Amino acid sequence: MTETEVSSELPDIEPDLSVDNRGTGCANGIARVQRALEDLDDGDVLEILSTDKRAKREYPQLAEQTAHELLGIDSERKKLIRTEYTTYLRVREE
């Protein structure tokens, strides 16, 4: 999935778990996401909050390399220079 194929509209569902990676680097954030995914069951939805602009590239790549389904990534400008990204992944067991 390329960045152009990623839906910018988030699904209207309640996530089963949320990981707040705002203010952390992408490598640390991905590790936290992977740990959270291990705690969820097939079909559960993980919400990821991030301020790292690489979220629009890194999380689609994570979904491509695993069985998990990328449901959407939304970005919203907060404050003058900060953009926050919200990503939804549906857990799919391989």
PDB file of C-alpha atoms in Angstrom, residues 11-69:
ATOM      1  CA  PRO A  11     -13.508   4.565  10.763  1.00  0.00           C
ATOM      2  CA  ASP A  12     -16.332   5.325  13.151  1.00  0.00           C
ATOM      3  CA  ILE A  13     -15.429   2.584  15.620  1.00  0.00           C
ATOM      4  CA  GLU A  14     -14.212   2.463  19.185  1.00  0.00           C
ATOM      5  CA  PRO A  15     -10.601   1.199  19.354  1.00  0.00           C
ATOM      6  CA  ASP A  16      -9.848  -1.719  21.655  1.00  0.00           C
ATOM      7  CA  LEU A  17      -6.498  -0.217  22.669  1.00  0.00           C
ATOM      8  CA  SER A  18      -4.711   3.088  22.144  1.00  0.00           C
ATOM      9  CA  VAL A  19      -0.957   3.725  22.034  1.00  0.00           C
ATOM     10  CA  ASP A  20       0.138   7.315  22.622  1.00  0.00           C
ATOM     11  CA  ASN A  21       3.409   7.860  20.771  1.00  0.00           C
ATOM     12  CA  ARG A  22       3.149  11.650  20.679  1.00  0.00           C
ATOM     13  CA  GLY A  23       6.547  13.170  21.332  1.00  0.00           C
ATOM     14  CA  THR A  24       8.508   9.940  20.789  1.00  0.00           C
ATOM     15  CA  GLY A  25      10.761   8.930  17.919  1.00  0.00           C
ATOM     16  CA  CYS A  26       9.484   6.572  15.267  1.00  0.00           C
ATOM     17  CA  ALA A  27      11.725   3.596  16.170  1.00  0.00           C
ATOM     18  CA  ASN A  28      10.586   3.643  19.794  1.00  0.00           C
ATOM     19  CA  GLY A  29       7.009   4.197  18.655  1.00  0.00           C
ATOM     20  CA  ILE A  30       7.019   1.193  16.314  1.00  0.00           C
ATOM     21  CA  ALA A  31       8.334  -1.017  19.139  1.00  0.00           C
ATOM     22  CA  ARG A  32       5.483   0.132  21.407  1.00  0.00           C
ATOM     23  CA  VAL A  33       2.963  -0.526  18.639  1.00  0.00           C
ATOM     24  CA  GLN A  34       4.298  -4.018  18.016  1.00  0.00           C
ATOM     25  CA  ARG A  35       4.053  -4.850  21.728  1.00  0.00           C
ATOM     26  CA  ALA A  36       0.464  -3.573  21.793  1.00  0.00           C
ATOM     27  CA  LEU A  37      -0.446  -5.617  18.719  1.00  0.00           C
ATOM     28  CA  GLU A  38       0.748  -8.759  20.507  1.00  0.00           C
ATOM     29  CA  ASP A  39      -1.745  -8.073  23.321  1.00  0.00           C
ATOM     30  CA  LEU A  40      -4.751  -7.801  20.992  1.00  0.00           C
ATOM     31  CA  ASP A  41      -6.934 -10.501  19.464  1.00  0.00           C
ATOM     32  CA  ASP A  42      -7.791 -11.037  15.815  1.00  0.00           C
ATOM     33  CA  GLY A  43     -10.237  -8.343  14.692  1.00  0.00           C
ATOM     34  CA  ASP A  44      -9.392  -5.886  17.483  1.00  0.00           C
ATOM     35  CA  VAL A  45      -8.585  -2.285  16.523  1.00  0.00           C
ATOM     36  CA  LEU A  46      -5.492  -0.402  17.674  1.00  0.00           C
ATOM     37  CA  GLU A  47      -5.436   3.392  17.681  1.00  0.00           C
ATOM     38  CA  ILE A  48      -1.987   5.011  17.399  1.00  0.00           C
ATOM     39  CA  LEU A  49      -1.455   8.666  18.280  1.00  0.00           C
ATOM     40  CA  SER A  50       1.747  10.200  16.931  1.00  0.00           C
ATOM     41  CA  THR A  51       3.460  13.502  16.219  1.00  0.00           C
ATOM     42  CA  ASP A  52       6.124  11.941  13.989  1.00  0.00           C
ATOM     43  CA  LYS A  53       5.495  12.927  10.366  1.00  0.00           C
ATOM     44  CA  ARG A  54       6.870   9.533   9.300  1.00  0.00           C
ATOM     45  CA  ALA A  55       3.653   7.970  10.641  1.00  0.00           C
ATOM     46  CA  LYS A  56       2.073   8.332   7.192  1.00  0.00           C
ATOM     47  CA  ARG A  57       4.862   6.166   5.784  1.00  0.00           C
ATOM     48  CA  GLU A  58       5.875   3.871   8.661  1.00  0.00           C
ATOM     49  CA  TYR A  59       2.464   2.536   9.709  1.00  0.00           C
ATOM     50  CA  PRO A  60       1.353   1.645   6.149  1.00  0.00           C
ATOM     51  CA  GLN A  61       4.677  -0.189   5.760  1.00  0.00           C
ATOM     52  CA  LEU A  62       4.019  -2.055   9.018  1.00  0.00           C
ATOM     53  CA  ALA A  63       0.614  -3.122   7.705  1.00  0.00           C
ATOM     54  CA  GLU A  64       2.139  -4.215   4.384  1.00  0.00           C
ATOM     55  CA  GLN A  65       4.770  -6.339   6.112  1.00  0.00           C
ATOM     56  CA  THR A  66       2.258  -8.023   8.427  1.00  0.00           C
ATOM     57  CA  ALA A  67      -1.278  -9.348   8.148  1.00  0.00           C
ATOM     58  CA  HIS A  68      -2.708  -6.302   9.971  1.00  0.00           C
ATOM     59  CA  GLU A  69      -5.173  -4.081   8.116  1.00  0.00           C
TER      60      GLU A  69
END
